[in-house]
CSV table of C-alpha atoms in Angstrom, one decimal:
chain,number,residue,atom,x,y,z
A,190,MET,CA,-3.2,28.8,23.8
A,191,ASP,CA,-0.5,26.1,23.1
A,192,VAL,CA,-1.7,22.7,22.1
A,193,ASP,CA,0.3,19.7,23.4
A,194,LEU,CA,1.1,17.6,20.3
A,195,ARG,CA,1.4,14.4,22.4
A,196,ARG,CA,-2.2,14.9,23.6
A,197,LEU,CA,-3.3,15.7,20.1
A,198,ARG,CA,-1.8,12.4,18.9
A,199,TYR,CA,-3.7,10.6,21.7
A,200,PHE,CA,-6.9,12.4,20.7
A,201,VAL,CA,-6.5,11.2,17.0
A,202,ALA,CA,-6.0,7.6,18.1
A,203,VAL,CA,-9.2,7.7,20.2
A,204,ALA,CA,-11.1,9.5,17.5
A,205,GLU,CA,-10.1,7.0,14.8
A,206,GLN,CA,-10.9,4.0,17.0
A,207,LEU,CA,-13.9,5.5,18.9
A,208,HIS,CA,-12.8,3.2,21.7
A,209,PHE,CA,-10.5,4.2,24.6
A,210,GLY,CA,-9.3,0.6,25.2
A,211,ARG,CA,-8.3,-0.1,21.6
A,212,ALA,CA,-6.6,3.3,21.3
A,213,ALA,CA,-4.7,2.7,24.5
A,214,ASP,CA,-3.5,-0.6,23.2
A,215,ALA,CA,-2.4,1.0,19.9
A,216,LEU,CA,-0.5,3.7,21.8
A,217,HIS,CA,1.0,1.2,24.2
A,218,ILE,CA,-0.2,3.2,27.3
A,219,ALA,CA,-2.7,2.3,30.1
A,220,GLN,CA,-6.3,3.2,29.4
A,221,PRO,CA,-6.6,5.4,32.6
A,222,ALA,CA,-3.6,7.4,31.5
A,223,LEU,CA,-5.1,7.9,28.1
A,224,SER,CA,-8.4,9.1,29.6
A,225,ARG,CA,-6.5,11.6,31.8
A,226,GLN,CA,-4.7,13.0,28.8
A,227,ILE,CA,-7.9,13.4,26.8
A,228,ARG,CA,-9.6,15.2,29.7
A,229,ALA,CA,-6.6,17.5,30.0
A,230,LEU,CA,-6.8,18.3,26.3
A,231,GLU,CA,-10.6,19.0,26.7
A,232,ASP,CA,-9.7,21.3,29.7
A,233,ASP,CA,-7.1,23.1,27.7
A,234,LEU,CA,-9.5,23.7,24.8
A,235,GLY,CA,-12.5,24.4,27.0
A,236,VAL,CA,-14.7,22.0,25.0
A,237,ALA,CA,-15.9,18.4,25.1
A,238,LEU,CA,-14.4,16.3,22.3
A,239,PHE,CA,-16.2,13.0,23.0
A,240,LEU,CA,-19.6,11.9,24.1
A,241,ARG,CA,-19.3,8.7,26.3
A,242,ASP,CA,-22.3,6.6,27.3
A,243,ARG,CA,-23.3,2.9,27.5
A,244,ARG,CA,-23.7,2.8,23.7
A,245,GLY,CA,-20.1,3.8,23.1
A,246,THR,CA,-17.9,6.7,22.3
A,247,THR,CA,-18.7,9.4,19.7
A,248,LEU,CA,-17.2,12.6,18.6
A,249,THR,CA,-18.8,15.9,19.4
A,250,PRO,CA,-19.0,18.7,16.7
A,251,ALA,CA,-15.8,20.2,18.3
A,252,GLY,CA,-14.2,16.7,18.2
A,253,ARG,CA,-15.0,16.3,14.5
A,254,GLN,CA,-13.5,19.7,13.7
A,255,LEU,CA,-10.4,18.9,15.7
A,256,LEU,CA,-9.9,15.6,14.0
A,257,HIS,CA,-10.2,17.3,10.6
A,258,ASP,CA,-7.5,19.9,11.6
A,259,ALA,CA,-5.3,17.5,13.6
A,260,GLY,CA,-3.9,15.5,10.7
A,261,PRO,CA,-2.3,18.5,8.8
A,262,LEU,CA,-1.0,19.9,12.1
A,263,LEU,CA,0.7,16.7,13.2
A,264,ALA,CA,2.0,16.1,9.7
A,265,ALA,CA,3.5,19.6,9.7
A,266,ALA,CA,5.2,18.9,13.1
A,267,GLN,CA,6.7,15.7,11.8
A,268,ALA,CA,7.9,17.4,8.6
A,269,ALA,CA,9.6,20.2,10.6
A,270,VAL,CA,11.5,17.6,12.6
A,271,ARG,CA,12.6,15.6,9.6
A,272,ARG,CA,13.7,18.6,7.7
A,273,CYS,CA,15.6,19.9,10.6
A,274,VAL,CA,17.5,16.6,10.8
A,275,GLN,CA,18.1,16.6,7.1
A,276,ALA,CA,19.4,20.2,7.2
A,277,ALA,CA,22.2,19.1,9.6
A,278,ALA,CA,23.3,16.2,7.2
A,279,PRO,CA,26.6,16.7,5.4
A,280,THR,CA,24.9,16.1,2.0
A,281,GLN,CA,21.6,17.7,0.9
A,282,ARG,CA,18.9,15.1,0.3
A,283,PHE,CA,16.0,15.2,-2.0
A,284,THR,CA,13.3,12.5,-1.9
A,285,ILE,CA,11.0,11.8,-4.8
A,286,ALA,CA,7.9,9.7,-4.1
A,287,PHE,CA,6.0,7.9,-6.9
A,288,MET,CA,3.1,5.6,-7.5
A,289,PRO,CA,3.4,2.1,-9.0
A,290,GLY,CA,3.8,2.0,-12.8
A,291,ILE,CA,5.2,5.5,-13.0
A,292,THR,CA,8.9,5.7,-14.2
A,293,VAL,CA,10.7,8.7,-12.9
A,294,THR,CA,14.2,8.0,-14.4
A,295,ALA,CA,14.2,10.8,-17.0
A,296,ALA,CA,13.4,13.5,-14.5
A,297,VAL,CA,15.9,12.1,-11.9
A,298,LYS,CA,18.7,12.1,-14.5
A,299,THR,CA,17.9,15.7,-15.4
A,300,LEU,CA,17.9,16.8,-11.7
A,301,THR,CA,21.2,14.8,-11.1
A,302,ALA,CA,22.8,16.5,-14.0
A,303,GLN,CA,21.8,19.9,-12.7
A,304,HIS,CA,22.8,19.1,-9.1
A,305,PRO,CA,25.5,16.4,-9.1
A,306,HIS,CA,26.2,16.5,-5.4
A,307,LEU,CA,22.5,16.1,-4.4
A,308,ASP,CA,21.6,12.9,-2.6
A,309,ILE,CA,18.5,11.8,-4.4
A,310,ARG,CA,16.3,9.1,-2.8
A,311,LEU,CA,13.2,7.4,-4.2
A,312,LEU,CA,10.1,6.3,-2.2
A,313,ARG,CA,7.3,4.1,-3.6
A,314,THR,CA,3.9,5.0,-2.4
A,315,SER,CA,0.3,3.7,-2.6
A,316,TRP,CA,-3.2,5.1,-3.0
A,317,ASP,CA,-3.4,5.5,0.8
A,318,ASN,CA,-0.2,7.6,1.4
A,319,GLN,CA,0.7,9.2,-1.9
A,320,THR,CA,0.2,12.8,-0.5
A,321,GLU,CA,0.8,12.0,3.1
A,322,VAL,CA,4.5,11.5,2.4
A,323,VAL,CA,5.0,15.2,1.4
A,324,LEU,CA,2.8,16.6,4.1
A,325,ASP,CA,4.8,14.8,6.9
A,326,GLY,CA,8.2,15.4,5.3
A,327,ARG,CA,9.2,12.0,4.2
A,328,ALA,CA,9.4,13.2,0.6
A,329,ASP,CA,10.0,16.6,-1.0
A,330,VAL,CA,7.7,15.8,-4.0
A,331,SER,CA,5.3,13.1,-4.9
A,332,ILE,CA,4.1,11.9,-8.3
A,333,VAL,CA,0.5,11.0,-7.7
A,334,ARG,CA,-2.5,9.6,-9.4
A,335,LEU,CA,-5.5,11.9,-9.0
A,336,PRO,CA,-7.9,12.6,-7.4
A,337,VAL,CA,-6.2,13.6,-4.1
A,338,ASP,CA,-7.2,15.9,-1.3
A,339,PRO,CA,-5.6,19.2,-2.3
A,340,GLN,CA,-5.4,20.6,1.3
A,341,GLY,CA,-1.9,21.9,1.9
A,342,LEU,CA,-0.6,21.0,-1.5
A,343,ARG,CA,0.6,22.5,-4.7
A,344,ILE,CA,-0.5,20.4,-7.7
A,345,GLN,CA,1.2,20.4,-11.1
A,346,PRO,CA,-0.5,18.3,-13.8
A,347,LEU,CA,1.8,16.0,-15.8
A,348,PHE,CA,0.0,13.6,-18.1
A,349,THR,CA,-3.0,11.3,-18.6
A,350,GLU,CA,-3.2,7.7,-19.5
A,351,PRO,CA,-6.0,5.2,-20.1
A,352,ARG,CA,-7.3,2.9,-17.3
A,353,VAL,CA,-8.0,-0.7,-17.9
A,354,VAL,CA,-9.8,-3.6,-16.1
A,355,VAL,CA,-7.8,-6.6,-14.8
A,356,ILE,CA,-9.7,-9.9,-14.3
A,357,ALA,CA,-8.8,-13.5,-13.8
A,358,ARG,CA,-7.9,-15.4,-17.0
A,359,ASP,CA,-10.6,-18.0,-16.3
A,360,HIS,CA,-13.3,-15.4,-15.6
A,361,PRO,CA,-16.4,-15.6,-17.8
A,362,LEU,CA,-15.7,-12.1,-19.0
A,363,ALA,CA,-12.1,-12.8,-19.9
A,364,GLY,CA,-13.0,-13.7,-23.5
A,365,LYS,CA,-14.4,-10.3,-24.3
A,366,ASP,CA,-12.2,-7.8,-26.2
A,367,ALA,CA,-13.4,-4.9,-24.1
A,368,LEU,CA,-15.5,-4.6,-21.0
A,369,SER,CA,-18.3,-2.2,-20.2
A,370,LEU,CA,-19.2,-1.0,-16.8
A,371,THR,CA,-22.5,-2.8,-17.1
A,372,ASP,CA,-20.6,-6.1,-17.7
A,373,LEU,CA,-18.9,-5.5,-14.3
A,374,ALA,CA,-21.8,-4.3,-12.3
A,375,GLY,CA,-22.3,-7.5,-10.4
A,376,ALA,CA,-18.6,-8.1,-9.7
A,377,HIS,CA,-16.6,-7.0,-6.7
A,378,LEU,CA,-14.2,-4.1,-7.0
A,379,LEU,CA,-11.0,-4.9,-5.2
A,380,GLN,CA,-9.9,-1.4,-4.3
A,381,ASP,CA,-11.1,1.9,-2.8
A,382,PRO,CA,-14.4,2.7,-4.6
A,383,ALA,CA,-13.5,6.4,-4.5
A,384,ALA,CA,-10.8,5.5,-7.1
A,385,VAL,CA,-13.4,4.4,-9.6
A,386,PRO,CA,-16.4,6.8,-9.4
A,387,GLU,CA,-17.8,5.6,-12.7
A,388,TRP,CA,-18.2,2.1,-11.3
A,389,GLN,CA,-19.9,3.5,-8.2
A,390,ALA,CA,-22.5,5.1,-10.4
A,391,GLU,CA,-23.0,1.9,-12.3
A,392,THR,CA,-23.6,-0.2,-9.2
A,393,ARG,CA,-26.3,2.2,-8.0
A,394,ALA,CA,-28.2,1.5,-11.2
A,395,PRO,CA,-31.4,-0.6,-11.0
A,396,HIS,CA,-29.9,-3.6,-13.0
A,397,ALA,CA,-26.9,-3.9,-10.7
A,398,ASN,CA,-26.5,-7.0,-8.5
A,399,ALA,CA,-25.1,-6.7,-5.0
A,400,PRO,CA,-21.4,-7.8,-5.1
A,401,THR,CA,-20.0,-10.4,-2.8
A,402,ALA,CA,-18.3,-8.9,0.3
A,403,VAL,CA,-14.5,-9.3,-0.1
A,404,PRO,CA,-11.8,-7.4,1.7
A,405,VAL,CA,-10.6,-4.4,-0.2
A,406,ALA,CA,-7.0,-4.7,-1.3
A,407,HIS,CA,-4.6,-1.7,-1.1
A,408,SER,CA,-1.3,-2.6,-2.9
A,409,VAL,CA,-1.2,-3.7,-6.5
A,410,GLU,CA,0.3,-7.0,-5.5
A,411,GLU,CA,-2.7,-7.7,-3.2
A,412,LYS,CA,-5.2,-6.7,-5.8
A,413,LEU,CA,-3.7,-9.0,-8.4
A,414,GLU,CA,-3.5,-11.9,-6.0
A,415,LEU,CA,-7.3,-11.5,-5.3
A,416,VAL,CA,-8.1,-11.0,-9.0
A,417,ALA,CA,-6.2,-14.2,-9.9
A,418,THR,CA,-8.4,-16.2,-7.4
A,419,GLY,CA,-11.6,-14.9,-9.1
A,420,ALA,CA,-12.6,-12.8,-6.1
A,421,GLY,CA,-13.3,-9.8,-8.3
A,422,PHE,CA,-11.7,-7.3,-10.6
A,423,CYS,CA,-9.5,-4.1,-10.3
A,424,VAL,CA,-9.1,-1.0,-12.4
A,425,LEU,CA,-5.5,0.1,-13.0
A,426,PRO,CA,-3.7,2.7,-15.1
A,427,GLN,CA,-2.5,1.1,-18.3
A,428,SER,CA,1.2,1.6,-17.3
A,429,THR,CA,0.7,-0.1,-14.0
A,430,ALA,CA,-1.1,-3.1,-15.5
A,431,SER,CA,1.7,-3.4,-18.1
A,432,PHE,CA,4.4,-3.3,-15.4
A,433,TYR,CA,2.7,-6.0,-13.2
A,434,THR,CA,2.2,-8.7,-15.8
A,435,ARG,CA,1.3,-12.3,-14.7
A,436,PRO,CA,-0.1,-15.3,-16.6
A,437,ASP,CA,-3.2,-15.9,-14.5
A,438,VAL,CA,-4.9,-12.5,-15.2
A,439,VAL,CA,-5.9,-10.6,-18.3
A,440,VAL,CA,-6.1,-6.9,-19.1
A,441,ARG,CA,-9.1,-5.5,-21.0
A,442,PRO,CA,-9.9,-1.9,-22.1
A,443,ALA,CA,-13.0,-0.4,-20.6
A,444,PRO,CA,-14.4,2.5,-22.7
A,445,GLY,CA,-16.6,3.7,-19.9
A,446,LEU,CA,-13.6,4.7,-17.7
A,447,ALA,CA,-12.1,8.1,-17.7
A,448,ASP,CA,-8.3,8.5,-18.2
A,449,ASN,CA,-6.1,8.5,-15.1
A,450,GLU,CA,-4.5,11.9,-14.4
A,451,VAL,CA,-0.9,12.0,-13.1
A,452,ALA,CA,0.4,15.0,-11.3
A,453,LEU,CA,3.3,16.2,-9.2
A,454,VAL,CA,2.5,17.5,-5.7
A,455,TRP,CA,4.5,19.1,-2.9
A,456,SER,CA,3.7,20.8,0.3
A,457,LYS,CA,2.8,24.5,0.3
A,458,ALA,CA,4.9,24.8,3.4
A,459,HIS,CA,8.0,23.4,1.6
A,460,GLU,CA,8.5,25.2,-1.7
A,461,THR,CA,12.2,25.3,-2.6
A,462,PRO,CA,14.3,25.9,-5.7
A,463,LEU,CA,14.9,22.1,-5.9
A,464,VAL,CA,11.2,21.4,-5.8
A,465,HIS,CA,10.7,23.8,-8.7
A,466,ALA,CA,13.7,22.4,-10.6
A,467,PHE,CA,12.3,18.9,-10.3
A,468,GLY,CA,8.9,20.3,-11.4
A,469,ALA,CA,10.5,21.6,-14.6
A,470,ALA,CA,12.2,18.2,-15.2
A,471,ALA,CA,9.0,16.3,-14.5
A,472,HIS,CA,7.3,17.7,-17.6
A,473,GLN,CA,9.2,15.2,-19.7
A,474,LEU,CA,7.6,12.2,-18.0
A,475,GLN,CA,5.2,10.1,-20.0
A,476,PRO,CA,3.2,7.0,-19.3
């Protein structure tokens, strides 16, 4: 059985929104047309993917399984198209993705010396897309901050570095030389809680106060803007905090936080001599 990738993309849009109207708007197609495409996909697969009633739209067990599998499948299709186009280019291109605060200059210079005619590109990533870029072919390798979902990836550890807390300079805790997780339990964490599992455990403790609801920030710049206004705090690797200095925030060590682990990742479906050459060069990177 062949699966229509366009219908699969439509399915993912509906599954993420759980609303046919919003998904149709995001896809820029009419809702009846979207509904027909989803029904055609269900007919092709011979299963129901959604339950629809007056209370809304939900995924069936088959729908949940397809959503889990659809991401890697669509990413692989995008990667195949991108690599096909790159293969036709007159100069071979190699794209290196990296997270904020990580300096890749030394490894890039080594790879350039080994392959002087290689067209090397750099791509800055964020917590949300640091592995996505290698799975969908935008980058050949990505230097990431763990943890990441290992599905479809090769992972090469590189180095570790301390994590620190960043708070507003006029925050009541700013005068302390170091901050414990207990100090921060009543504050708002301005990033994905999955990135700071130690703080999640602390806020479940009986002494913790419920933090004020504030939108979670995703980029470092967004986090620091919110920190400076006193909306909460963020946890950053020490190199990132040192790179993004500003006078209205302070950086404090937090002994309760584990070190950040930095690794090189690439797609299992795209292992090339250049990927391994960069992997060897990347061992010289340090925080």
